[in-house]
Coordinates of C-alpha atoms in Angstrom, one line a residue:
M1 CA -0.1 0.0 0.2
D2 CA 2.1 2.8 -1.1
L3 CA 0.9 6.3 0.5
S4 CA 3.5 8.7 -1.1
P5 CA 0.9 10.5 -3.4
F6 CA -1.2 11.1 -0.2
V7 CA 1.4 11.7 2.6
S8 CA 5.1 12.6 2.0
P9 CA 7.4 9.6 2.2
A10 CA 9.8 12.0 4.9
L11 CA 6.7 12.1 6.6
I12 CA 6.2 8.4 7.1
S13 CA 9.7 7.2 7.0
A14 CA 10.0 10.0 10.6
L15 CA 6.7 8.1 12.0
I16 CA 8.4 4.6 11.7
L17 CA 11.1 5.6 13.1
A18 CA 9.7 7.5 15.4
G19 CA 7.3 4.9 16.4
A20 CA 10.6 2.3 16.4
L21 CA 11.9 5.0 18.8
V22 CA 9.1 5.2 20.9
L23 CA 9.2 1.3 21.6
F24 CA 13.0 1.1 21.4
V25 CA 12.5 3.3 24.8
T26 CA 10.1 0.9 26.5
E27 CA 11.8 -1.9 26.5
R28 CA 9.0 -4.0 26.6
V29 CA 9.6 -5.4 23.1
R30 CA 12.4 -6.9 22.0
H31 CA 14.5 -4.6 19.8
D32 CA 14.3 -7.4 17.0
L33 CA 11.0 -7.6 16.8
I34 CA 10.6 -4.3 16.9
A35 CA 13.0 -3.6 14.1
V36 CA 11.2 -6.4 12.1
L37 CA 7.9 -4.3 12.7
A38 CA 9.3 -1.0 11.4
L39 CA 10.4 -3.0 8.9
L40 CA 7.0 -3.6 7.2
A41 CA 5.4 -1.0 8.4
G42 CA 8.3 0.5 6.2
L43 CA 7.0 -2.5 3.3
I44 CA 3.5 -1.5 4.1
T45 CA 3.6 2.1 3.5
G46 CA 5.8 1.8 0.5
V47 CA 9.3 3.8 1.8
V48 CA 11.2 0.6 1.8
K49 CA 10.6 -1.3 -1.8
P50 CA 10.0 -5.4 -1.3
E51 CA 13.4 -6.0 -3.3
D52 CA 15.0 -3.6 -0.7
A53 CA 13.3 -5.6 3.0
L54 CA 15.4 -8.2 2.7
S55 CA 19.0 -6.5 1.5
G56 CA 20.0 -6.1 5.2
F57 CA 20.3 -9.3 5.8
G58 CA 23.4 -9.3 2.8
D59 CA 24.5 -6.5 4.1
P60 CA 28.8 -6.5 4.4
A61 CA 28.8 -5.4 7.9
V62 CA 25.7 -8.0 9.4
V63 CA 28.2 -10.5 8.1
A64 CA 31.4 -8.9 9.2
V65 CA 29.6 -8.6 13.2
A66 CA 28.3 -12.1 13.3
A67 CA 32.0 -13.7 11.9
V68 CA 34.0 -11.5 14.5
L69 CA 31.4 -12.4 17.2
I70 CA 32.5 -16.5 15.9
V71 CA 36.3 -14.8 16.0
G72 CA 36.5 -13.1 19.3
R73 CA 34.6 -16.6 21.0
T74 CA 37.6 -18.3 19.7
L75 CA 40.3 -16.2 20.7
E76 CA 38.7 -16.2 24.2
L77 CA 38.1 -19.9 24.3
S78 CA 42.0 -20.4 23.5
G79 CA 42.6 -18.6 26.9
V80 CA 45.2 -16.2 25.8
A81 CA 43.5 -13.2 26.8
A82 CA 42.8 -14.2 30.4
K83 CA 46.5 -15.1 30.9
L84 CA 47.3 -11.4 29.1
A85 CA 45.3 -9.9 32.1
R86 CA 47.4 -12.0 34.7
Y87 CA 50.6 -11.0 34.1
I88 CA 49.7 -6.6 35.2
M89 CA 48.5 -8.2 38.5
F90 CA 51.3 -6.1 40.6
G91 CA 50.9 -6.7 44.3
K92 CA 53.5 -3.5 44.6
A93 CA 51.9 -1.1 43.4
T94 CA 49.1 1.4 45.0
Y95 CA 45.9 1.0 44.1
S96 CA 45.0 3.9 41.0
L97 CA 48.2 2.1 38.8
Q98 CA 47.0 -1.4 39.8
M99 CA 43.5 0.1 39.0
A100 CA 44.6 1.8 35.5
M101 CA 46.9 -1.1 34.3
L102 CA 43.3 -3.9 35.0
M103 CA 41.7 -0.9 32.9
A104 CA 43.7 -1.0 30.3
V105 CA 44.1 -4.5 29.5
G106 CA 40.2 -4.3 30.0
A107 CA 40.4 -2.0 27.1
L108 CA 42.9 -3.4 25.0
L109 CA 40.9 -6.6 25.6
S110 CA 37.4 -5.4 24.3
A111 CA 39.2 -3.9 21.2
F112 CA 39.5 -7.2 19.7
M113 CA 37.3 -9.5 21.5
N114 CA 33.5 -8.8 22.9
N115 CA 34.0 -6.8 25.5
I116 CA 31.5 -8.4 27.4
A117 CA 33.6 -11.1 27.4
A118 CA 37.0 -8.7 28.2
L119 CA 34.6 -8.0 31.1
V120 CA 34.5 -11.4 32.2
I121 CA 38.4 -11.9 31.8
V122 CA 38.9 -8.9 34.4
M123 CA 36.6 -8.8 36.8
P124 CA 38.3 -11.3 38.9
L125 CA 40.8 -9.9 38.7
G126 CA 39.5 -6.4 39.2
A127 CA 38.1 -8.2 42.9
E128 CA 41.2 -9.7 43.8
I129 CA 43.0 -6.2 43.1
A130 CA 40.2 -5.1 45.5
R131 CA 40.9 -7.5 48.2
Q132 CA 43.9 -6.8 48.4
N133 CA 44.1 -3.3 49.3
K134 CA 41.4 -3.5 51.4
K135 CA 38.9 -2.1 48.8
A136 CA 35.5 -2.2 48.3
V137 CA 34.9 -4.7 45.7
G138 CA 32.6 -2.1 44.0
T139 CA 35.3 0.8 43.9
I140 CA 36.7 -1.2 40.8
L141 CA 34.1 -3.3 39.2
M142 CA 32.3 0.0 37.5
P143 CA 35.4 1.4 36.3
L144 CA 36.2 -1.8 34.8
A145 CA 32.9 -1.8 32.9
F146 CA 33.1 1.2 32.0
A147 CA 37.3 0.8 30.5
T148 CA 36.0 -2.3 28.7
I149 CA 32.9 -0.3 26.9
M150 CA 35.7 2.6 26.1
G151 CA 38.0 0.1 24.7
G152 CA 35.0 -1.2 21.9
M153 CA 36.6 2.5 20.2
I154 CA 40.0 1.9 19.5
T155 CA 39.2 -0.9 16.1
L156 CA 36.6 -1.2 13.5
I157 CA 35.2 -4.6 15.4
G158 CA 35.3 -2.9 18.9
T159 CA 31.1 -2.9 18.9
P160 CA 29.0 -4.1 15.7
A161 CA 28.4 0.2 15.9
N162 CA 31.7 0.6 14.3
M163 CA 30.9 -1.7 11.4
I164 CA 27.9 -0.3 11.1
L165 CA 29.1 3.1 10.9
S166 CA 31.8 2.4 8.3
S167 CA 29.0 0.4 6.5
V168 CA 27.1 4.0 6.2
R169 CA 30.2 6.1 5.4
E170 CA 31.5 2.9 1.9
E171 CA 27.4 3.7 1.0
R172 CA 27.3 7.2 1.1
L173 CA 31.0 8.4 0.3
G174 CA 32.2 5.1 -1.9
Q175 CA 35.0 3.4 1.5
G176 CA 34.2 2.2 4.2
F177 CA 36.4 3.3 7.4
G178 CA 40.0 1.5 7.8
F179 CA 40.4 -1.2 10.8
F180 CA 42.3 1.8 12.8
A181 CA 40.8 4.7 11.5
M182 CA 39.2 5.6 14.5
A183 CA 42.2 4.3 16.8
P184 CA 43.4 8.4 17.4
V185 CA 39.9 9.1 19.6
G186 CA 39.7 6.2 20.6
I187 CA 42.7 5.7 22.8
A188 CA 42.6 9.7 23.5
V189 CA 39.0 8.6 24.8
A190 CA 40.2 5.6 27.0
V191 CA 43.6 7.6 28.3
V192 CA 41.6 10.4 30.0
G193 CA 39.2 8.2 30.8
I194 CA 41.7 5.4 32.6
L195 CA 42.7 8.1 34.5
Y196 CA 39.9 9.8 35.2
L197 CA 38.4 6.6 36.7
A198 CA 41.5 5.3 38.5
V199 CA 42.4 9.2 40.1
I200 CA 39.1 10.3 40.4
G201 CA 36.3 7.9 39.6
W202 CA 36.6 5.1 42.2
R203 CA 36.6 7.3 45.1
L204 CA 32.6 8.9 44.2
L205 CA 31.1 5.2 44.8
P206 CA 29.5 4.8 47.5
P207 CA 31.6 1.7 49.6
R208 CA 28.5 -1.0 49.4
R209 CA 29.1 -4.5 49.9
G210 CA 27.9 -6.6 46.4
T211 CA 28.2 -9.9 45.9
M212 CA 31.5 -10.2 45.0
E213 CA 32.5 -9.1 48.3
G214 CA 34.7 -12.5 50.8
H215 CA 34.3 -11.2 53.8
A216 CA 31.5 -12.8 54.6
A217 CA 29.7 -16.5 52.8
P218 CA 27.2 -14.7 50.9
W219 CA 23.3 -15.9 50.8
K220 CA 22.4 -18.9 48.8
V221 CA 19.1 -20.4 48.0
F222 CA 19.2 -24.6 47.7
E223 CA 16.7 -27.8 48.0
L224 CA 16.9 -30.5 50.5
T225 CA 15.9 -33.3 49.6
L226 CA 13.9 -35.6 52.3
T227 CA 15.3 -38.8 52.0
H228 CA 12.7 -40.6 54.2
A229 CA 9.3 -39.4 55.6
V230 CA 9.6 -37.4 58.6
E231 CA 7.1 -35.5 61.7
L232 CA 8.3 -32.0 62.4
S233 CA 6.2 -29.5 62.8
R234 CA 6.2 -25.8 60.9
H235 CA 7.5 -24.2 63.8
A236 CA 10.1 -26.6 65.2
L237 CA 11.5 -26.4 62.0
S238 CA 12.0 -22.5 62.4
K239 CA 13.3 -23.1 66.1
Q240 CA 16.1 -25.2 64.0
L241 CA 16.6 -23.1 60.4
H242 CA 17.2 -19.9 63.1
A243 CA 19.9 -21.5 65.0
S244 CA 21.6 -21.5 61.6
R245 CA 20.4 -18.7 60.6
T246 CA 18.4 -20.0 57.2
R247 CA 14.8 -19.0 56.2
L248 CA 12.9 -21.8 54.7
L249 CA 11.3 -20.7 51.6
R250 CA 8.9 -22.6 50.6
L251 CA 8.3 -26.5 50.4
I252 CA 7.9 -28.6 48.0
R253 CA 6.0 -31.7 46.8
R254 CA 6.2 -33.4 43.2
D255 CA 7.5 -30.6 41.9
K256 CA 4.6 -28.3 43.0
I257 CA 4.6 -25.3 45.9
I258 CA 2.6 -26.6 49.2
D259 CA 1.5 -25.8 52.3
W260 CA 3.2 -26.9 55.4
P261 CA 0.8 -30.4 55.6
E262 CA -1.9 -30.2 58.6
E263 CA -1.2 -33.5 59.9
N264 CA 3.3 -32.0 60.4
R265 CA 4.3 -35.6 58.0
L266 CA 7.2 -34.3 55.8
K267 CA 6.9 -36.9 52.7
R268 CA 10.2 -38.6 51.4
G269 CA 11.3 -36.6 48.4
D270 CA 9.9 -33.6 49.4
K271 CA 12.0 -30.8 48.9
L272 CA 12.5 -28.0 51.1
L273 CA 13.8 -24.3 49.7
L274 CA 15.8 -22.4 51.8
L275 CA 17.9 -19.3 52.3
S276 CA 20.8 -19.5 54.0
R277 CA 24.8 -18.9 54.0
Y278 CA 25.2 -22.0 54.5
M279 CA 26.0 -24.9 52.2
P280 CA 23.3 -28.3 52.1
G281 CA 25.5 -30.9 54.2
D282 CA 25.8 -28.0 57.1
V283 CA 22.2 -27.0 57.1
A284 CA 21.1 -31.3 57.1
D285 CA 23.7 -31.3 60.5
S286 CA 21.1 -28.9 61.7
L287 CA 17.5 -30.3 60.8
E288 CA 19.0 -33.7 62.2
V289 CA 17.8 -35.1 58.6
K290 CA 19.6 -36.5 55.0
T291 CA 20.0 -34.2 51.5
A292 CA 19.3 -36.7 48.4
A293 CA 22.8 -34.4 47.7
P294 CA 26.0 -36.1 48.7
L295 CA 28.3 -34.4 49.3
P296 CA 31.7 -33.0 48.3
A297 CA 33.4 -35.7 47.2
E298 CA 37.7 -35.2 47.7
H299 CA 39.5 -32.1 46.5
E300 CA 35.8 -30.3 45.0
V301 CA 34.7 -27.3 45.5
T302 CA 31.9 -24.9 45.1
A303 CA 32.3 -21.4 43.2
H304 CA 30.5 -18.4 43.4
M305 CA 29.9 -17.8 39.8
V306 CA 27.7 -14.9 37.9
V307 CA 25.9 -16.2 34.6
A308 CA 27.5 -13.5 32.3
H309 CA 24.9 -11.7 29.5
G310 CA 25.6 -13.7 26.1
S311 CA 26.1 -17.2 27.8
P312 CA 25.3 -20.2 26.1
I313 CA 23.0 -21.4 28.5
I314 CA 20.8 -18.7 29.2
G315 CA 17.6 -19.6 28.6
E316 CA 17.6 -23.3 30.0
R317 CA 17.8 -24.5 33.3
Y318 CA 20.0 -25.5 36.1
D319 CA 20.7 -29.1 34.9
A320 CA 21.8 -27.7 31.9
I321 CA 25.1 -27.5 33.4
T322 CA 25.4 -30.8 34.7
H323 CA 24.6 -32.0 31.4
R324 CA 26.6 -29.8 29.6
S325 CA 30.1 -30.3 31.9
G326 CA 28.9 -34.3 31.4
G327 CA 28.2 -34.6 34.4
A328 CA 31.3 -32.9 36.5
L329 CA 29.5 -30.1 38.0
N330 CA 26.6 -29.6 40.1
V331 CA 24.5 -26.7 40.9
T332 CA 24.1 -26.7 44.3
A333 CA 22.3 -23.4 44.6
G334 CA 21.1 -20.5 43.4
G335 CA 21.3 -17.0 44.3
P336 CA 19.5 -13.5 44.3
R337 CA 17.1 -13.9 42.3
A338 CA 15.9 -17.6 43.4
A339 CA 14.9 -16.0 46.0
R340 CA 12.9 -13.6 45.3
L341 CA 11.0 -15.8 42.8
K342 CA 10.6 -18.8 45.3
Q343 CA 10.4 -21.6 42.8
P344 CA 12.0 -25.4 43.1
L345 CA 15.4 -24.9 41.0
G346 CA 15.2 -26.7 38.7
G347 CA 12.5 -25.1 37.0
I348 CA 13.6 -21.3 36.5
L349 CA 15.4 -20.8 33.1
L350 CA 18.6 -19.0 34.0
Q351 CA 18.9 -15.5 32.9
G352 CA 22.2 -13.0 32.3
G353 CA 23.3 -12.3 35.9
D354 CA 22.1 -14.8 38.0
Q355 CA 24.3 -15.8 40.3
L356 CA 24.7 -20.0 40.6
F357 CA 26.7 -22.2 43.1
I358 CA 28.7 -24.3 41.1
R359 CA 30.5 -27.5 42.7
G360 CA 33.1 -29.6 40.8
Q361 CA 36.8 -30.2 40.9
A362 CA 38.6 -27.0 40.5
A363 CA 40.0 -27.4 36.8
D364 CA 37.0 -28.7 35.8
I365 CA 34.8 -25.3 36.9
A366 CA 37.6 -23.2 35.5
R367 CA 37.2 -24.8 32.0
F368 CA 33.5 -25.6 31.5
G369 CA 33.5 -21.1 33.5
T370 CA 35.1 -20.3 30.0
Q371 CA 33.6 -22.2 28.0
Q372 CA 29.9 -20.9 28.9
R373 CA 31.2 -17.8 29.8
L374 CA 30.8 -17.8 33.6
L375 CA 32.2 -15.3 35.8
E376 CA 33.6 -16.6 39.1
I377 CA 33.7 -13.6 41.5
D378 CA 35.3 -15.9 44.3
R379 CA 38.2 -17.3 42.6
A380 CA 40.0 -15.8 39.8
D381 CA 41.4 -19.5 38.0
T382 CA 41.4 -19.4 34.5
A383 CA 41.4 -22.6 32.4
P384 CA 44.5 -24.0 31.3
V385 CA 45.8 -22.7 27.7
N386 CA 46.1 -25.0 24.5
I387 CA 49.6 -24.0 23.8
R388 CA 49.3 -25.1 20.3
A389 CA 45.0 -24.0 19.7
A390 CA 47.0 -21.1 21.4
I391 CA 49.1 -19.6 18.9
Q392 CA 47.5 -21.4 15.9
T393 CA 44.1 -19.4 17.3
V394 CA 45.7 -15.4 17.9
G395 CA 47.3 -16.4 14.0
I396 CA 44.8 -16.4 12.2
F397 CA 43.2 -13.3 14.2
V398 CA 46.4 -11.1 14.2
L399 CA 46.5 -12.4 10.1
A400 CA 42.7 -11.3 9.5
I401 CA 44.1 -7.8 10.9
A402 CA 46.8 -8.1 8.8
V403 CA 45.1 -8.3 5.4
T404 CA 42.3 -5.9 6.7
V405 CA 44.6 -3.0 7.3
L406 CA 46.9 -3.9 4.6
F407 CA 45.6 -5.2 1.1
D408 CA 42.4 -2.9 2.3
V409 CA 40.3 -6.2 2.5
S410 CA 36.3 -5.8 3.3
P411 CA 36.7 -7.6 7.5
A412 CA 33.5 -9.2 5.8
L413 CA 35.9 -11.3 3.8
T414 CA 38.9 -11.6 6.0
F415 CA 36.9 -12.1 9.2
L416 CA 35.0 -14.5 7.6
A417 CA 37.8 -16.5 6.2
A418 CA 39.5 -16.8 9.6
A419 CA 36.1 -17.7 11.3
A420 CA 36.1 -20.5 8.9
A421 CA 40.2 -21.5 9.2
M422 CA 39.0 -21.0 13.4
A423 CA 36.5 -23.6 12.4
A424 CA 37.8 -26.0 9.9
L425 CA 40.9 -26.6 12.4
R426 CA 38.3 -27.4 15.9
L427 CA 39.8 -24.5 17.5
I428 CA 36.1 -23.2 18.4
P429 CA 33.7 -26.5 18.9
A430 CA 31.4 -27.2 16.0
P431 CA 28.3 -26.0 18.9
E432 CA 29.7 -22.9 19.8
I433 CA 30.4 -21.7 16.4
Y434 CA 26.3 -20.7 15.9
K435 CA 26.2 -20.2 19.9
S436 CA 28.5 -17.6 19.9
I437 CA 26.9 -15.1 17.3
D438 CA 24.4 -12.8 18.8
W439 CA 21.3 -13.2 16.6
S440 CA 18.7 -11.1 17.8
V441 CA 22.1 -8.3 17.4
I442 CA 22.3 -9.9 13.6
V443 CA 17.5 -9.3 13.5
L444 CA 18.5 -6.3 14.7
L445 CA 20.9 -4.9 12.4
A446 CA 19.1 -6.4 9.1
A447 CA 15.8 -5.4 9.5
M448 CA 16.8 -1.9 10.4
I449 CA 19.5 -1.5 7.5
P450 CA 16.7 -0.4 4.7
V451 CA 14.7 1.0 7.5
G452 CA 17.0 3.6 8.2
Q453 CA 18.1 3.5 4.1
S454 CA 14.3 4.5 3.6
F455 CA 14.7 7.9 6.1
E456 CA 17.3 8.8 4.6
S457 CA 16.2 8.0 0.8
S458 CA 13.0 10.0 2.1
G459 CA 14.4 13.2 2.7
A460 CA 13.8 12.7 6.6
A461 CA 17.6 12.9 7.5
K462 CA 17.6 16.0 5.3
M463 CA 15.1 18.1 7.1
V464 CA 16.7 16.8 10.7
A465 CA 20.0 17.6 9.5
D466 CA 18.4 20.8 8.4
A467 CA 17.1 21.6 11.8
L468 CA 20.4 21.2 13.1
A469 CA 22.5 22.9 10.9
G470 CA 20.1 25.9 12.2
G471 CA 21.1 25.4 15.0
L472 CA 25.1 25.2 14.1
Q473 CA 25.1 26.5 11.3
G474 CA 28.6 29.2 11.9
A475 CA 29.5 27.3 14.7
P476 CA 32.8 26.5 15.3
L477 CA 34.0 22.9 14.4
I478 CA 34.7 21.5 17.8
L479 CA 31.8 23.2 19.1
C480 CA 29.2 20.8 16.0
I481 CA 31.3 17.8 17.1
A482 CA 30.6 18.5 20.6
A483 CA 26.5 18.4 19.8
V484 CA 27.0 15.6 17.6
C485 CA 28.5 13.4 20.0
G486 CA 26.1 14.9 23.3
L487 CA 23.1 14.1 20.9
T488 CA 24.3 10.3 20.3
L489 CA 25.2 9.8 23.7
F490 CA 21.8 10.8 24.9
L491 CA 20.0 8.5 22.1
T492 CA 22.5 5.5 23.3
I493 CA 20.9 6.0 27.3
L494 CA 18.0 5.5 25.7
L495 CA 18.4 3.5 22.7
N496 CA 20.6 -0.4 21.8
N497 CA 23.8 1.5 20.1
V498 CA 23.3 -0.1 17.2
A499 CA 19.4 1.4 16.7
T500 CA 21.6 4.7 17.1
A501 CA 24.3 4.4 15.2
L502 CA 21.6 3.2 11.6
I503 CA 19.9 7.0 12.6
M504 CA 23.0 8.6 13.2
G505 CA 25.6 7.6 10.8
P506 CA 23.4 8.7 8.3
L507 CA 22.6 12.3 9.5
A508 CA 25.6 12.8 10.6
I509 CA 26.9 12.7 6.9
Q510 CA 23.8 14.9 6.3
L511 CA 24.8 17.5 8.7
A512 CA 28.6 17.7 7.8
Q513 CA 27.3 18.6 4.0
I514 CA 25.1 21.1 5.2
L515 CA 27.6 22.9 7.7
H516 CA 30.3 22.0 4.8
V517 CA 32.7 19.8 7.5
S518 CA 34.7 16.4 7.2
P519 CA 31.8 13.7 7.6
D520 CA 34.0 11.4 9.2
A521 CA 34.4 14.7 11.7
L522 CA 30.8 14.1 13.0
L523 CA 31.1 10.3 11.6
L524 CA 33.6 9.7 14.7
A525 CA 31.8 12.0 17.0
V526 CA 28.7 9.3 16.5
L527 CA 30.9 6.2 17.1
V528 CA 31.8 7.4 20.2
G529 CA 28.8 8.7 20.9
T530 CA 27.4 4.6 20.7
S531 CA 29.9 3.5 23.2
S532 CA 29.2 6.4 26.4
D533 CA 26.5 5.4 27.8
F534 CA 28.0 5.8 31.2
L535 CA 25.0 7.3 33.5
T536 CA 22.8 3.8 33.6
P537 CA 23.0 0.6 34.2
I538 CA 20.0 -0.2 31.8
G539 CA 22.3 0.9 28.2
H540 CA 25.0 -1.5 28.2
Q541 CA 25.3 -4.8 29.7
N542 CA 28.3 -4.2 30.9
N543 CA 27.2 -1.9 33.4
L544 CA 24.6 -4.7 33.9
L545 CA 26.6 -7.4 34.5
V546 CA 28.2 -5.3 37.6
M547 CA 25.3 -3.6 38.9
A548 CA 24.7 -6.9 41.4
P549 CA 28.4 -7.8 41.8
G550 CA 29.4 -4.4 42.5
G551 CA 26.5 -3.3 44.9
Y552 CA 25.1 -0.9 42.5
R553 CA 22.2 1.2 42.6
F554 CA 20.7 3.0 39.7
T555 CA 22.1 6.6 40.4
D556 CA 25.4 5.3 41.4
Y557 CA 26.6 5.0 37.9
A558 CA 25.9 8.7 36.9
R559 CA 28.3 9.7 40.0
A560 CA 31.4 8.5 38.5
G561 CA 29.7 8.3 34.8
A562 CA 28.3 11.8 34.6
L563 CA 31.6 13.8 34.4
L564 CA 33.3 11.0 32.4
A565 CA 30.2 11.7 30.2
V566 CA 31.4 15.6 29.5
L567 CA 35.6 14.6 29.3
V568 CA 34.6 11.7 27.1
V569 CA 32.6 14.5 24.6
A570 CA 35.7 17.0 25.3
T571 CA 38.2 14.6 24.3
T572 CA 36.6 14.0 21.0
A573 CA 35.9 17.2 20.1
F574 CA 39.4 18.9 20.5
V575 CA 40.6 15.3 18.9
L576 CA 38.2 15.5 15.9
S577 CA 38.8 19.2 15.6
T578 CA 42.4 19.1 16.1
L579 CA 42.1 16.2 13.0
F580 CA 39.9 17.6 10.9
G581 CA 40.4 21.5 11.5
G582 CA 42.0 21.9 8.6

């Protein structure tokens, strides 16, 4: 249904995009679904042509993002990055220096691999540094999250948004960004940000106790399964539990929550859902009953772990950990979300940020944590490195970068070839190849690309650019760059950074043409802005990942991040105006 004869295509495109923005902000609908709905709306109204509707799925930027995720996951599984991070543990350096060095390593890792993976690698080291210096763990986790976000600004593959902006540049200006085209401004921002966080930023954070604090055993939720019937009143149970500082959450019979039986008789197989600092064996002793769960075997340990965003086990049940580990590991207890749900542990679907207590051999836990992207927050063990596989992985990765930089080959081709080589050499397990790709991001990209193109082709982008140019006409380049970077940063707080890049990229080029300034100056300002959400825990997954372990509140992010955001915008404006001012 083509509405263009009746309504301006620019208005239609703007309304579709505005509607998508509203849905993005509400966060009541999945981002990838919003993108698909926007694409369908564009098709129905005629602003997106049928032959262009699926063009996004073949866009080089989408292929590059998928390939880079596979390559980055292989690099993560090799264990090389984790080993590299441990080399900066200086026991005699000051806390600020140790923090700065670890943040620098985190930023470096995130320049070449998924920034969530980079954070997962450095978080346990950060907790160890804090404990060694008798500081609250919360003083270092947020700075680490911010540093790994900033590291994504340094290279073309640092974040999907970078590759999207390169694709926008290639389509509008004939050539995409070079692999290190953003490095001058990205490195400058990272250096300024790390210095601020190491000297001032961490001191602005309240010393709250988070889940990574090692001074007291954390609260945990576990199920005590009775192996025989027992006569026990709720009052008598509560009295026994009180002695061990344990609280009854639920009584479960045949996987259903029931009220306490009037006859005060618990049956064999009944489960007590308990909240305690102690492990099942200790509580079982206080109850004078037995648990069906086996006691820890010799040399087994229990690790307190967090499910990182992007983990392959998200959406599965607790017993998936036992199945995926071949029976080597068992979940002995759940964390705070399990306490809030008060449901049988076996029926809870895992989510990013969930805390688990996993028992098994230390080497098995370390290896499984690396493979499944689980963060050990009580220990900092790393998986053993296979030297031969590590050399092959790093060699292929460096070769892909070299070919991209030296021969100006599209990253989509070089990293697709690298991913294929790593898969052929079995450097990444076959099931991990497709699991390493965040398909929601792929669908979001592929669906939003035609929508973003219609925003420009319909003339809507030029209308918005004209309005912005009216306020910036005659302003110095440094102010124009600051305005574009600040606007992008504001949108990134509300939206996914990929969606922000798709909207702001074409707009920046239009604005540059009107103001007669370098398009690269404004495109790079957009690139920095898409990776600069330091004000909320929900704007970036890394911010959310450290929230519970660091004991942060929503307002803590702005407390440390507001000045950082100002410094980032100012540094970006200064560096880019210096580079492109002539």
